[in-house]
CSV table of C-alpha atoms and ligand atoms in Angstrom, one decimal:
chain,number,residue,atom,x,y,z
A,1,MET,CA,20.8,-17.3,-147.8
A,2,THR,CA,20.3,-13.6,-147.4
A,3,TRP,CA,16.9,-13.0,-145.9
A,4,ARG,CA,14.7,-10.0,-146.8
A,5,VAL,CA,13.7,-10.2,-143.2
A,6,PRO,CA,15.9,-12.2,-140.8
A,7,LEU,CA,14.4,-13.5,-137.6
A,8,VAL,CA,16.7,-11.2,-135.5
A,9,ASP,CA,19.5,-8.7,-136.1
A,10,ILE,CA,21.8,-6.9,-133.7
A,11,ASP,CA,21.7,-3.1,-133.2
A,12,TYR,CA,25.5,-2.4,-133.4
A,13,GLY,CA,27.4,0.7,-134.5
A,14,ASP,CA,30.4,2.9,-133.8
A,15,ALA,CA,29.8,3.0,-130.1
A,16,GLU,CA,30.3,-0.8,-129.7
A,17,ALA,CA,33.4,-0.7,-131.9
A,18,GLN,CA,34.9,2.2,-129.8
A,19,ALA,CA,34.1,0.4,-126.5
A,20,VAL,CA,36.1,-2.6,-127.6
A,21,LEU,CA,39.0,-0.4,-128.8
A,22,ASP,CA,39.0,1.3,-125.4
A,23,VAL,CA,39.4,-2.0,-123.7
A,24,LEU,CA,42.2,-3.0,-125.9
A,25,ALA,CA,44.0,0.3,-125.3
A,26,ASN,CA,43.7,-0.2,-121.6
A,27,ARG,CA,45.5,-3.6,-121.8
A,28,TRP,CA,43.3,-5.5,-119.3
A,29,LEU,CA,41.1,-8.2,-121.0
A,30,THR,CA,39.7,-10.4,-118.2
A,31,MET,CA,37.2,-9.5,-115.5
A,32,GLY,CA,38.1,-6.1,-114.1
A,33,ASP,CA,36.7,-2.6,-113.7
A,34,VAL,CA,34.7,-2.5,-116.9
A,35,THR,CA,32.9,-5.7,-115.8
A,36,MET,CA,32.3,-4.1,-112.3
A,37,ASP,CA,30.8,-1.1,-114.1
A,38,PHE,CA,28.6,-3.3,-116.2
A,39,GLU,CA,27.4,-5.2,-113.1
A,40,SER,CA,26.6,-2.1,-111.1
A,41,GLN,CA,24.8,-0.4,-114.0
A,42,PHE,CA,22.8,-3.6,-114.7
A,43,ALA,CA,22.0,-3.9,-110.9
A,44,GLU,CA,20.7,-0.4,-111.0
A,45,THR,CA,18.6,-0.9,-114.1
A,46,VAL,CA,16.7,-3.9,-112.7
A,47,GLY,CA,16.7,-2.6,-109.1
A,48,ALA,CA,18.8,-5.6,-107.7
A,49,GLU,CA,21.2,-5.4,-104.7
A,50,TYR,CA,23.7,-7.5,-106.5
A,51,ALA,CA,24.5,-8.3,-110.2
A,52,LEU,CA,27.2,-10.7,-111.2
A,53,ALA,CA,28.2,-11.2,-114.8
A,54,THR,CA,28.9,-14.7,-116.1
A,55,SER,CA,30.1,-16.3,-119.3
A,56,ASN,CA,26.5,-17.1,-120.3
A,57,ALA,CA,23.0,-17.5,-118.8
A,58,THR,CA,23.4,-21.3,-118.7
A,59,ALA,CA,26.3,-20.8,-116.3
A,60,ALA,CA,24.2,-18.3,-114.3
A,61,LEU,CA,21.4,-20.8,-114.0
A,62,HIS,CA,23.8,-23.5,-112.8
A,63,LEU,CA,25.4,-21.1,-110.3
A,64,ALA,CA,21.9,-20.1,-109.1
A,65,CYS,CA,21.0,-23.7,-108.4
A,66,LEU,CA,24.3,-24.4,-106.6
A,67,SER,CA,24.0,-21.3,-104.5
A,68,LEU,CA,20.6,-22.4,-103.3
A,69,GLY,CA,22.1,-25.7,-102.2
A,70,ILE,CA,20.3,-27.8,-104.9
A,71,GLY,CA,21.9,-31.2,-105.5
A,72,ALA,CA,21.5,-34.9,-105.7
A,73,GLY,CA,18.1,-36.1,-104.3
A,74,ASP,CA,16.4,-32.7,-104.9
A,75,GLU,CA,13.7,-31.9,-107.4
A,76,VAL,CA,13.2,-28.6,-109.2
A,77,ILE,CA,10.0,-27.7,-111.0
A,78,VAL,CA,10.7,-26.2,-114.5
A,79,PRO,CA,8.7,-25.4,-117.6
A,80,SER,CA,9.1,-27.6,-120.6
A,81,LEU,CA,8.2,-24.9,-123.1
A,82,SER,CA,11.6,-23.2,-122.8
A,83,PHE,CA,15.2,-23.4,-124.0
A,84,VAL,CA,16.9,-26.7,-122.9
A,85,ALA,CA,19.3,-24.8,-120.5
A,86,THR,CA,16.4,-24.1,-118.1
A,87,ALA,CA,16.4,-27.9,-117.3
A,88,SER,CA,20.0,-28.9,-117.9
A,89,ALA,CA,21.2,-26.3,-115.4
A,90,VAL,CA,19.3,-28.3,-112.8
A,91,LEU,CA,20.6,-31.7,-114.0
A,92,TYR,CA,24.3,-30.5,-113.8
A,93,THR,CA,23.9,-30.4,-110.0
A,94,GLY,CA,22.7,-34.0,-109.8
A,95,ALA,CA,19.2,-32.9,-108.9
A,96,SER,CA,16.2,-33.9,-111.1
A,97,VAL,CA,13.5,-31.8,-112.7
A,98,ARG,CA,9.7,-32.1,-112.7
A,99,PHE,CA,8.1,-30.4,-115.7
A,100,ALA,CA,5.0,-28.2,-115.2
A,101,ASP,CA,2.6,-27.3,-117.9
A,102,ILE,CA,1.9,-23.7,-119.2
A,103,LEU,CA,-1.2,-21.8,-118.4
A,104,GLY,CA,-2.6,-22.3,-121.9
A,105,LEU,CA,-2.5,-21.1,-125.5
A,106,ASP,CA,-3.2,-17.4,-124.5
A,107,GLU,CA,-0.4,-17.3,-122.0
A,108,LEU,CA,2.6,-19.5,-122.7
A,109,THR,CA,4.2,-19.2,-119.2
A,110,ILE,CA,4.3,-21.8,-116.4
A,111,SER,CA,1.0,-22.5,-114.7
A,112,PRO,CA,0.8,-21.9,-110.9
A,113,ILE,CA,-1.8,-24.6,-110.5
A,114,ASP,CA,0.4,-27.2,-112.2
A,115,ILE,CA,3.4,-26.0,-110.2
A,116,GLU,CA,1.5,-26.9,-107.1
A,117,LYS,CA,0.6,-30.3,-108.5
A,118,GLN,CA,4.3,-31.1,-109.1
A,119,ILE,CA,5.4,-30.4,-105.5
A,120,THR,CA,6.7,-33.5,-103.7
A,121,PRO,CA,8.7,-33.9,-100.4
A,122,HIS,CA,11.9,-33.6,-102.5
A,123,THR,CA,11.0,-30.3,-104.2
A,124,LYS,CA,13.6,-27.6,-103.4
A,125,ALA,CA,12.9,-24.9,-106.0
A,126,ILE,CA,10.9,-23.6,-108.9
A,127,ILE,CA,12.4,-22.2,-112.1
A,128,VAL,CA,10.1,-19.9,-114.0
A,129,MET,CA,10.8,-18.6,-117.5
A,130,HIS,CA,9.4,-15.3,-118.7
A,131,TYR,CA,8.5,-16.5,-122.2
A,132,GLY,CA,9.0,-13.8,-124.8
A,133,GLY,CA,9.7,-11.3,-122.0
A,134,TYR,CA,6.1,-11.6,-120.8
A,135,PRO,CA,5.9,-11.9,-117.0
A,136,CYS,CA,5.0,-15.2,-115.4
A,137,ARG,CA,2.2,-15.0,-112.7
A,138,MET,CA,4.8,-14.0,-110.1
A,139,PRO,CA,2.5,-13.0,-107.2
A,140,GLU,CA,0.8,-16.4,-107.3
A,141,ILE,CA,4.1,-18.3,-107.8
A,142,MET,CA,5.8,-16.4,-104.9
A,143,ASP,CA,2.8,-17.3,-102.7
A,144,ILE,CA,3.1,-21.0,-103.5
A,145,ALA,CA,6.9,-20.8,-102.9
A,146,ASP,CA,6.3,-19.1,-99.5
A,147,ARG,CA,3.7,-21.7,-98.4
A,148,HIS,CA,5.9,-24.6,-99.4
A,149,LYS,CA,9.3,-23.1,-98.4
A,150,LEU,CA,10.7,-23.3,-101.9
A,151,SER,CA,13.3,-21.1,-103.6
A,152,VAL,CA,12.4,-19.4,-106.9
A,153,ILE,CA,14.8,-18.9,-109.8
A,154,GLU,CA,13.7,-16.7,-112.7
A,155,ASP,CA,15.1,-17.6,-116.1
A,156,ALA,CA,14.9,-14.0,-117.4
A,157,ALA,CA,16.9,-14.7,-120.5
A,158,HIS,CA,14.1,-13.0,-122.6
A,159,ALA,CA,13.3,-10.3,-120.1
A,160,PRO,CA,15.9,-7.5,-119.6
A,161,GLY,CA,14.0,-4.3,-119.1
A,162,ALA,CA,10.6,-6.0,-118.5
A,163,SER,CA,8.6,-5.5,-115.4
A,164,LEU,CA,5.4,-6.6,-113.6
A,165,ASN,CA,3.5,-4.1,-111.4
A,166,GLY,CA,6.5,-1.8,-111.6
A,167,LYS,CA,9.0,-4.4,-110.3
A,168,SER,CA,11.6,-5.7,-112.8
A,169,LEU,CA,11.5,-9.3,-113.9
A,170,GLY,CA,14.5,-11.1,-112.4
A,171,ILE,CA,14.1,-9.7,-108.9
A,172,TRP,CA,10.8,-11.3,-107.9
A,173,GLY,CA,12.4,-14.6,-106.8
A,174,ASP,CA,15.6,-15.5,-105.0
A,175,VAL,CA,17.8,-15.3,-108.1
A,176,GLY,CA,17.3,-14.0,-111.7
A,177,CYS,CA,19.4,-15.0,-114.7
A,178,PHE,CA,19.7,-13.0,-117.9
A,179,SER,CA,21.3,-13.9,-121.2
A,180,PHE,CA,23.2,-11.7,-123.5
A,181,PHE,CA,23.6,-14.3,-126.3
A,182,SER,CA,23.6,-12.6,-129.8
A,183,ASN,CA,19.9,-13.0,-130.4
A,184,LYS,CA,18.7,-11.6,-127.1
A,185,ASN,CA,17.4,-8.1,-126.3
A,186,LEU,CA,20.8,-7.1,-124.9
A,187,ALA,CA,23.4,-8.8,-127.2
A,188,ILE,CA,27.1,-9.2,-126.7
A,189,GLY,CA,27.8,-12.6,-128.3
A,190,GLU,CA,28.1,-14.8,-125.2
A,191,GLY,CA,27.3,-13.5,-121.7
A,192,GLY,CA,24.9,-13.6,-118.8
A,193,MET,CA,24.0,-11.9,-115.5
A,194,LEU,CA,22.8,-13.2,-112.2
A,195,VAL,CA,20.9,-10.8,-110.0
A,196,THR,CA,19.9,-11.2,-106.4
A,197,ASP,CA,19.1,-9.2,-103.3
A,198,ARG,CA,20.5,-12.0,-101.0
A,199,GLU,CA,24.1,-11.4,-99.8
A,200,ASP,CA,24.7,-15.1,-99.1
A,201,ILE,CA,23.8,-16.0,-102.7
A,202,ALA,CA,25.9,-13.2,-104.1
A,203,GLU,CA,29.0,-14.3,-102.1
A,204,GLN,CA,28.6,-17.9,-103.1
A,205,VAL,CA,28.2,-17.1,-106.8
A,206,LYS,CA,31.2,-14.8,-106.7
A,207,LEU,CA,33.3,-17.6,-105.3
A,208,LEU,CA,31.9,-20.4,-107.5
A,209,ARG,CA,32.2,-18.5,-110.8
A,210,SER,CA,35.9,-18.2,-110.3
A,211,HIS,CA,37.2,-21.6,-109.2
A,212,ALA,CA,36.1,-20.8,-105.5
A,213,MET,CA,39.4,-18.9,-105.2
A,214,THR,CA,39.6,-16.4,-102.4
A,215,SER,CA,41.2,-13.7,-104.5
A,216,LEU,CA,41.0,-12.8,-108.2
A,217,THR,CA,43.7,-12.2,-110.7
A,218,TRP,CA,42.4,-8.6,-110.8
A,219,ASP,CA,42.9,-8.2,-107.0
A,220,ARG,CA,46.5,-9.4,-107.3
A,221,HIS,CA,47.0,-7.1,-110.3
A,222,GLN,CA,45.7,-4.3,-108.0
A,223,GLY,CA,48.3,-5.3,-105.4
A,224,HIS,CA,45.6,-6.4,-103.0
A,225,ALA,CA,46.6,-10.0,-102.7
A,226,TYR,CA,49.6,-12.3,-103.4
A,227,THR,CA,48.1,-15.7,-103.2
A,228,TYR,CA,44.8,-17.5,-102.8
A,229,ASP,CA,43.1,-20.5,-101.3
A,230,VAL,CA,40.4,-22.7,-103.0
A,231,VAL,CA,37.5,-23.3,-100.6
A,232,ASP,CA,35.0,-25.3,-102.7
A,233,LEU,CA,34.6,-27.0,-106.0
A,234,GLY,CA,34.4,-24.0,-108.3
A,235,TYR,CA,34.1,-23.3,-112.0
A,236,ASN,CA,35.3,-20.8,-114.6
A,237,ASP,CA,32.0,-19.0,-115.5
A,238,ARG,CA,33.6,-15.6,-115.8
A,239,ILE,CA,32.9,-12.9,-118.5
A,240,ASP,CA,35.7,-10.7,-119.9
A,241,GLU,CA,36.2,-6.9,-120.3
A,242,ILE,CA,35.5,-6.9,-124.1
A,243,ARG,CA,32.1,-8.3,-123.7
A,244,SER,CA,31.3,-6.3,-120.7
A,245,SER,CA,32.2,-3.1,-122.6
A,246,LEU,CA,29.7,-4.2,-125.3
A,247,GLY,CA,27.2,-4.8,-122.6
A,248,LEU,CA,27.6,-1.3,-121.2
A,249,VAL,CA,26.8,0.2,-124.7
A,250,GLN,CA,23.9,-2.2,-125.3
A,251,LEU,CA,22.5,-1.5,-121.8
A,252,LYS,CA,22.2,2.2,-122.8
A,253,LYS,CA,20.2,1.2,-125.9
A,254,LEU,CA,17.9,-1.3,-124.1
A,255,SER,CA,15.0,0.9,-123.2
A,256,ALA,CA,14.7,2.6,-126.6
A,257,ASN,CA,15.1,-0.8,-128.3
A,258,ASN,CA,12.4,-2.4,-126.2
A,259,ALA,CA,10.1,0.5,-127.0
A,260,ARG,CA,10.7,-0.1,-130.7
A,261,ARG,CA,10.0,-3.8,-130.2
A,262,LYS,CA,6.8,-2.9,-128.5
A,263,ARG,CA,5.7,-0.7,-131.5
A,264,ILE,CA,6.4,-3.6,-133.9
A,265,ALA,CA,4.5,-6.1,-131.7
A,266,GLU,CA,1.5,-3.7,-131.6
A,267,LYS,CA,1.5,-3.6,-135.4
A,268,TYR,CA,1.6,-7.4,-135.6
A,269,PHE,CA,-1.2,-7.7,-133.0
A,270,GLN,CA,-3.3,-5.3,-134.9
A,271,ALA,CA,-2.6,-6.8,-138.4
A,272,PHE,CA,-3.4,-10.3,-137.3
A,273,SER,CA,-6.3,-9.7,-134.9
A,274,GLY,CA,-9.0,-10.7,-137.4
A,275,SER,CA,-6.9,-13.6,-138.9
A,276,ALA,CA,-7.0,-17.3,-138.1
A,277,LEU,CA,-3.8,-17.0,-136.1
A,278,GLY,CA,-3.7,-17.5,-132.3
A,279,LEU,CA,-2.0,-14.6,-130.6
A,280,PRO,CA,-0.6,-15.6,-127.2
A,281,PHE,CA,-0.3,-12.8,-124.7
A,282,ARG,CA,-2.6,-10.5,-126.7
A,283,LYS,CA,-5.0,-10.2,-123.7
A,284,LYS,CA,-2.2,-9.5,-121.2
A,285,HIS,CA,-0.7,-7.1,-123.7
A,286,LYS,CA,-3.9,-5.1,-123.6
A,287,ASN,CA,-3.8,-5.2,-119.8
A,288,LEU,CA,-7.2,-6.8,-119.5
A,289,HIS,CA,-6.3,-7.8,-115.9
A,290,ALA,CA,-7.0,-4.5,-114.4
A,291,GLU,CA,-5.0,-5.1,-111.3
A,292,THR,CA,-1.8,-6.1,-113.1
A,293,GLU,CA,0.4,-3.7,-114.9
A,294,ILE,CA,2.7,-5.5,-117.3
A,295,ASN,CA,5.6,-4.1,-119.2
A,296,PRO,CA,7.0,-6.9,-121.4
A,297,SER,CA,10.4,-6.8,-123.3
A,298,TYR,CA,8.8,-8.2,-126.5
A,299,HIS,CA,11.8,-10.6,-127.0
A,300,ILE,CA,10.0,-12.7,-129.7
A,301,PHE,CA,6.6,-12.6,-131.4
A,302,PRO,CA,5.0,-16.1,-131.2
A,303,VAL,CA,1.9,-16.9,-133.2
A,304,LEU,CA,-0.2,-20.2,-133.2
A,305,LEU,CA,-1.3,-21.6,-136.5
A,306,PRO,CA,-4.9,-22.9,-136.8
A,307,GLU,CA,-5.4,-26.5,-135.7
A,308,GLY,CA,-4.4,-28.9,-138.4
A,309,MET,CA,-2.4,-26.5,-140.6
A,310,ASP,CA,0.9,-27.8,-142.0
A,311,ARG,CA,3.5,-25.8,-140.1
A,312,ALA,CA,6.4,-26.9,-142.3
A,313,ALA,CA,4.6,-25.7,-145.4
A,314,PHE,CA,3.7,-22.4,-143.8
A,315,MET,CA,7.3,-21.8,-142.8
A,316,GLU,CA,8.5,-22.9,-146.2
A,317,SER,CA,6.2,-20.4,-147.9
A,318,LEU,CA,7.6,-17.5,-145.7
A,319,HIS,CA,11.1,-18.8,-146.5
A,320,ALA,CA,10.4,-18.6,-150.2
A,321,SER,CA,9.5,-14.9,-149.7
A,322,GLY,CA,12.7,-14.3,-147.8
A,323,VAL,CA,11.1,-14.2,-144.3
A,324,GLN,CA,12.9,-16.2,-141.7
A,325,THR,CA,10.8,-17.9,-138.9
A,326,SER,CA,11.6,-20.1,-136.0
A,327,ILE,CA,9.9,-22.3,-133.4
A,328,HIS,CA,9.9,-21.5,-129.6
A,329,TYR,CA,10.2,-24.2,-128.5
A,330,PRO,CA,10.4,-27.9,-129.2
A,331,PRO,CA,9.3,-28.9,-125.6
A,332,ILE,CA,12.3,-30.1,-123.5
A,333,HIS,CA,10.6,-33.3,-122.4
A,334,HIS,CA,10.3,-34.4,-126.1
A,335,PHE,CA,14.1,-34.3,-126.7
A,336,THR,CA,15.7,-37.7,-126.9
A,337,TYR,CA,17.8,-37.3,-123.8
A,338,TYR,CA,14.9,-36.0,-121.6
A,339,ARG,CA,12.4,-38.5,-123.0
A,340,ARG,CA,14.8,-41.3,-121.8
A,341,MET,CA,15.0,-39.7,-118.4
A,342,TYR,CA,11.3,-38.7,-118.1
A,343,PRO,CA,9.4,-41.1,-120.4
A,344,THR,CA,6.0,-40.6,-118.7
A,345,THR,CA,5.8,-36.8,-118.8
A,346,VAL,CA,2.7,-35.5,-120.5
A,347,LEU,CA,2.0,-31.8,-120.8
A,348,PRO,CA,-1.1,-31.2,-123.0
A,349,GLU,CA,-1.0,-27.4,-123.2
A,350,SER,CA,2.8,-27.2,-123.8
A,351,GLU,CA,2.6,-29.9,-126.4
A,352,GLU,CA,-0.2,-28.2,-128.3
A,353,ALA,CA,1.5,-24.8,-128.2
A,354,ALA,CA,4.8,-26.4,-129.4
A,355,ARG,CA,3.0,-28.1,-132.3
A,356,ARG,CA,1.3,-24.9,-133.6
A,357,GLU,CA,3.8,-22.2,-132.7
A,358,VAL,CA,5.8,-20.1,-135.2
A,359,THR,CA,8.0,-17.2,-134.3
A,360,LEU,CA,8.0,-14.2,-136.6
A,361,PRO,CA,10.9,-11.7,-137.1
A,362,LEU,CA,11.1,-9.1,-134.4
A,363,PHE,CA,14.1,-6.9,-133.7
A,364,PRO,CA,14.6,-3.2,-133.0
A,365,THR,CA,16.3,-2.2,-136.3
A,366,MET,CA,13.5,-3.8,-138.3
A,367,SER,CA,12.1,-1.2,-140.8
A,368,ASP,CA,8.4,-0.5,-141.3
A,369,ASP,CA,8.7,-2.0,-144.8
A,370,GLN,CA,10.0,-5.2,-143.3
A,371,VAL,CA,7.1,-5.4,-140.8
A,372,SER,CA,4.6,-4.9,-143.7
A,373,LEU,CA,6.3,-7.5,-145.7
A,374,VAL,CA,6.1,-10.0,-142.9
A,375,VAL,CA,2.4,-9.2,-142.4
A,376,GLU,CA,1.5,-9.6,-146.1
A,377,THR,CA,3.5,-12.8,-146.4
A,378,VAL,CA,1.9,-14.3,-143.3
A,379,LEU,CA,-1.6,-13.3,-144.4
A,380,SER,CA,-1.2,-14.8,-147.8
A,381,ALA,CA,0.4,-18.0,-146.5
A,382,LEU,CA,-2.7,-18.4,-144.3
B,1,LIG,C1,19.1,-18.1,-124.4
B,1,LIG,C2,18.4,-18.8,-123.3
B,1,LIG,C3,19.1,-19.4,-122.3
B,1,LIG,C4,20.6,-19.7,-122.3
B,1,LIG,O1,21.3,-18.5,-122.4
B,1,LIG,P1,22.9,-18.6,-122.8
B,1,LIG,O2,23.3,-17.2,-122.5
B,1,LIG,O3,22.9,-18.9,-124.3
B,1,LIG,O4,23.5,-19.7,-122.0
B,1,LIG,C5,18.4,-20.0,-121.2
B,1,LIG,N1,17.1,-19.9,-121.1
B,1,LIG,C6,16.3,-19.3,-122.1
B,1,LIG,C7,14.9,-19.2,-122.0
B,1,LIG,C8,17.0,-18.7,-123.2
B,1,LIG,O5,16.3,-18.1,-124.2
């Protein structure tokens, strides 16, 4: 199937190709100085003390949980309207999750009120997910975390380059995790980044992402070490120089690409404002909350179909016109595995959003004609 408008496309050109060729010419493929450069430039971009690249964001989330001491007997509060990795990263550690509902159909991020309701004596942490690159209610969530002495992990997979009140998403909590999967705002195929201001977390993550070895192959290559000890049960969650080199090029494009995403989202908001579609985040997008200044990364464009409309037929009609759509997300607690573990979970707002949501194409290289085609096709399908 060749789409007239795919859901996403990458912004790749000669610079990415050259970056890979440079790595090949330098003859060092695994984690080394290109990765360190990517990490320090990413840290600077988000304003974090430490940034550590990983093989993907799922690994980063897992390492975040481990570094906060989360394990068997602990509970972590997570959203269900997210990608499954937000919850599975917790389960890997032997801890369990408690799902919290979203704020509502206008704002598809985790509800601070419901977070507080899910707290038990076993609660150790909260994972928030900045849906679509729109900020969660971080001031309220950090206040809850402070009062109950809980750690906060931000699943910022959608949110590179986004901020709330001038502070980047990913650095509000104890740890932030970004994804560089091929459909994300900063795309390198597979990759992730963990950011933190806490030295103890950074040290722990550095160890655990590389088998808990006390020296790296890179250090030994540099002549800094001859052998190593293993001081914990570690993992191999490392990135490599090829993908870090792609990350450096993509990082340079991030701010212009997010700005282009914003212009497309504004066109959509305008085109659909009088229609029957529900437009999550439209109010926040217009900064109706005077005291908050939000700068989303416009990772995806979600719309909500009118109550009772046949979603499959709607998506099929767009498909017939060559427009690809998707769903963000089937709620995690409805998946077979999670239903078995958490059969009594009920989340009315997440379930309704998940039932009615359709994601429209949004990517920085999308042409104005493609945007118009999506608008026309959607309006006629309604
Ligand atoms: C993509 C994504 C992840 C996982 O990222 P990977 O890099 O593919 O492991 C986690 N959470 C959310 C919300 C995502 O969109």
